[in-house]
Amino acid sequence: MKWYPVPGIVLTGEPFIKKVKVSGKGIIIIGYEDKLYALGSTCPHAGAELSGGWCKEGKLICPIHRYSYDLQTGKGSPGQNDYVDSYAVEIRAGEVYVGIETFWDRVFTGK
Ligand code: FES
């Protein structure tokens, strides 16, 4: 896994959803109930921008048709049969980092 710093995120404890570009990917960084999450920014249902959504009960809600995705895994709620990509995210010395699996990570883990 390769880790990338994500500048410009100020952690205040307030909930937020911020779209960033990391290694060419559109990713949303989500702060919700004192935890950080990182998901793909495009809704798999019909392509909506998920940074306009909101969080509720551990899920990200798409602003267009209100499909919902688990903040930790990106898995769609029952009946949706879809998912958004999820990424590792952590704080190092006050800065947010996103971890993206490389091609070789997938080869060796079989994901
Ligand atoms: S575009 Fe997101 S639920 Fe339809």
Short mmCIF file of C-alpha atoms and ligand atoms in Angstrom, two decimals:
data_model
loop_
_atom_site.label_atom_id
_atom_site.label_comp_id
_atom_site.label_asym_id
_atom_site.label_seq_id
_atom_site.Cartn_x
_atom_site.Cartn_y
_atom_site.Cartn_z
CA MET A 1 0.00 0.00 0.00
CA LYS A 2 1.24 3.43 -0.84
CA TRP A 3 0.39 6.32 1.50
CA TYR A 4 -0.30 9.85 0.26
CA PRO A 5 -0.53 13.01 2.37
CA VAL A 6 -3.75 14.96 1.92
CA PRO A 7 -3.01 18.61 2.64
CA GLY A 8 -5.64 21.17 3.49
CA ILE A 9 -7.76 19.20 5.94
CA VAL A 10 -8.10 20.86 9.30
CA LEU A 11 -9.39 18.48 11.95
CA THR A 12 -11.66 20.36 14.33
CA GLY A 13 -13.84 17.52 15.58
CA GLU A 14 -16.73 18.84 13.48
CA PRO A 15 -18.19 16.49 10.85
CA PHE A 16 -17.11 17.16 7.27
CA ILE A 17 -16.98 15.68 3.77
CA LYS A 18 -14.19 16.96 1.53
CA LYS A 19 -13.36 15.90 -2.00
CA VAL A 20 -9.69 15.51 -2.85
CA LYS A 21 -7.64 14.09 -5.68
CA VAL A 22 -5.12 11.45 -4.60
CA SER A 23 -2.95 9.60 -7.10
CA GLY A 24 -5.40 10.57 -9.85
CA LYS A 25 -8.44 9.25 -7.98
CA GLY A 26 -11.40 11.29 -6.79
CA ILE A 27 -11.74 10.51 -3.11
CA ILE A 28 -13.87 11.97 -0.36
CA ILE A 29 -12.42 12.27 3.12
CA ILE A 30 -15.15 12.05 5.72
CA GLY A 31 -14.97 13.07 9.34
CA TYR A 32 -17.87 11.59 11.23
CA GLU A 33 -18.30 10.89 14.95
CA ASP A 34 -14.59 11.43 15.67
CA LYS A 35 -13.40 8.99 12.99
CA LEU A 36 -12.00 9.45 9.49
CA TYR A 37 -13.10 7.54 6.42
CA ALA A 38 -12.06 7.67 2.76
CA LEU A 39 -14.38 6.57 -0.05
CA GLY A 40 -14.54 6.99 -3.80
CA SER A 41 -16.28 10.22 -4.77
CA THR A 42 -18.61 8.89 -7.48
CA CYS A 43 -21.85 7.11 -6.69
CA PRO A 44 -21.96 3.71 -8.44
CA HIS A 45 -25.72 3.97 -8.95
CA ALA A 46 -25.86 6.82 -11.46
CA GLY A 47 -22.62 8.74 -11.08
CA ALA A 48 -23.58 11.44 -8.60
CA GLU A 49 -20.89 13.36 -6.76
CA LEU A 50 -20.91 11.88 -3.26
CA SER A 51 -19.21 14.88 -1.65
CA GLY A 52 -22.65 16.51 -1.71
CA GLY A 53 -24.06 13.74 0.44
CA TRP A 54 -24.29 13.40 4.20
CA CYS A 55 -23.68 10.82 6.91
CA LYS A 56 -26.29 9.02 8.94
CA GLU A 57 -25.98 6.02 11.24
CA GLY A 58 -22.55 5.00 9.97
CA LYS A 59 -23.43 5.39 6.30
CA LEU A 60 -22.84 7.91 3.57
CA ILE A 61 -26.07 8.93 1.85
CA CYS A 62 -25.98 9.84 -1.85
CA PRO A 63 -27.66 13.22 -2.44
CA ILE A 64 -29.48 12.15 -5.61
CA HIS A 65 -31.44 8.94 -4.96
CA ARG A 66 -30.34 8.43 -1.36
CA TYR A 67 -28.64 5.10 -1.76
CA SER A 68 -26.40 4.52 1.25
CA TYR A 69 -22.89 3.14 1.67
CA ASP A 70 -21.09 1.86 4.73
CA LEU A 71 -18.49 4.43 5.77
CA GLN A 72 -15.92 1.77 6.69
CA THR A 73 -16.29 -0.74 3.84
CA GLY A 74 -18.08 1.21 1.09
CA LYS A 75 -20.60 -1.62 0.80
CA GLY A 76 -24.05 -0.61 -0.37
CA SER A 77 -27.02 -1.19 1.88
CA PRO A 78 -29.01 -4.44 1.47
CA GLY A 79 -30.76 -4.65 -1.89
CA GLN A 80 -28.44 -2.21 -3.65
CA ASN A 81 -25.84 -4.80 -4.70
CA ASP A 82 -23.17 -2.17 -5.20
CA TYR A 83 -20.30 -0.48 -3.42
CA VAL A 84 -17.97 2.47 -3.52
CA ASP A 85 -14.23 1.98 -3.20
CA SER A 86 -12.94 2.43 0.32
CA TYR A 87 -9.43 3.46 1.26
CA ALA A 88 -7.29 3.32 4.36
CA VAL A 89 -6.95 6.67 6.09
CA GLU A 90 -4.96 7.77 9.11
CA ILE A 91 -3.51 10.78 10.85
CA ARG A 92 0.26 11.13 11.14
CA ALA A 93 1.62 14.09 13.08
CA GLY A 94 -1.64 15.96 12.57
CA GLU A 95 -1.75 15.38 8.81
CA VAL A 96 -4.24 13.14 7.01
CA TYR A 97 -2.87 10.30 4.86
CA VAL A 98 -4.77 8.04 2.46
CA GLY A 99 -3.50 4.57 1.63
CA ILE A 100 -4.07 3.21 -1.85
CA GLU A 101 -3.35 -0.37 -2.75
CA THR A 102 -0.96 -0.83 -5.62
CA PHE A 103 -1.23 -3.34 -8.43
CA TRP A 104 1.30 -5.55 -6.64
CA ASP A 105 -0.68 -5.39 -3.39
CA ARG A 106 -3.65 -6.83 -5.27
CA VAL A 107 -1.53 -9.52 -6.95
CA PHE A 108 -0.11 -10.74 -3.67
CA THR A 109 -3.30 -10.53 -1.63
CA GLY A 110 -5.61 -11.81 -4.39
CA LYS A 111 -8.03 -8.89 -4.00
S1 FES B 1 -26.81 8.51 -8.15
FE1 FES B 1 -26.37 7.98 -6.11
S2 FES B 1 -28.12 6.88 -5.49
FE2 FES B 1 -28.52 7.33 -7.56
#
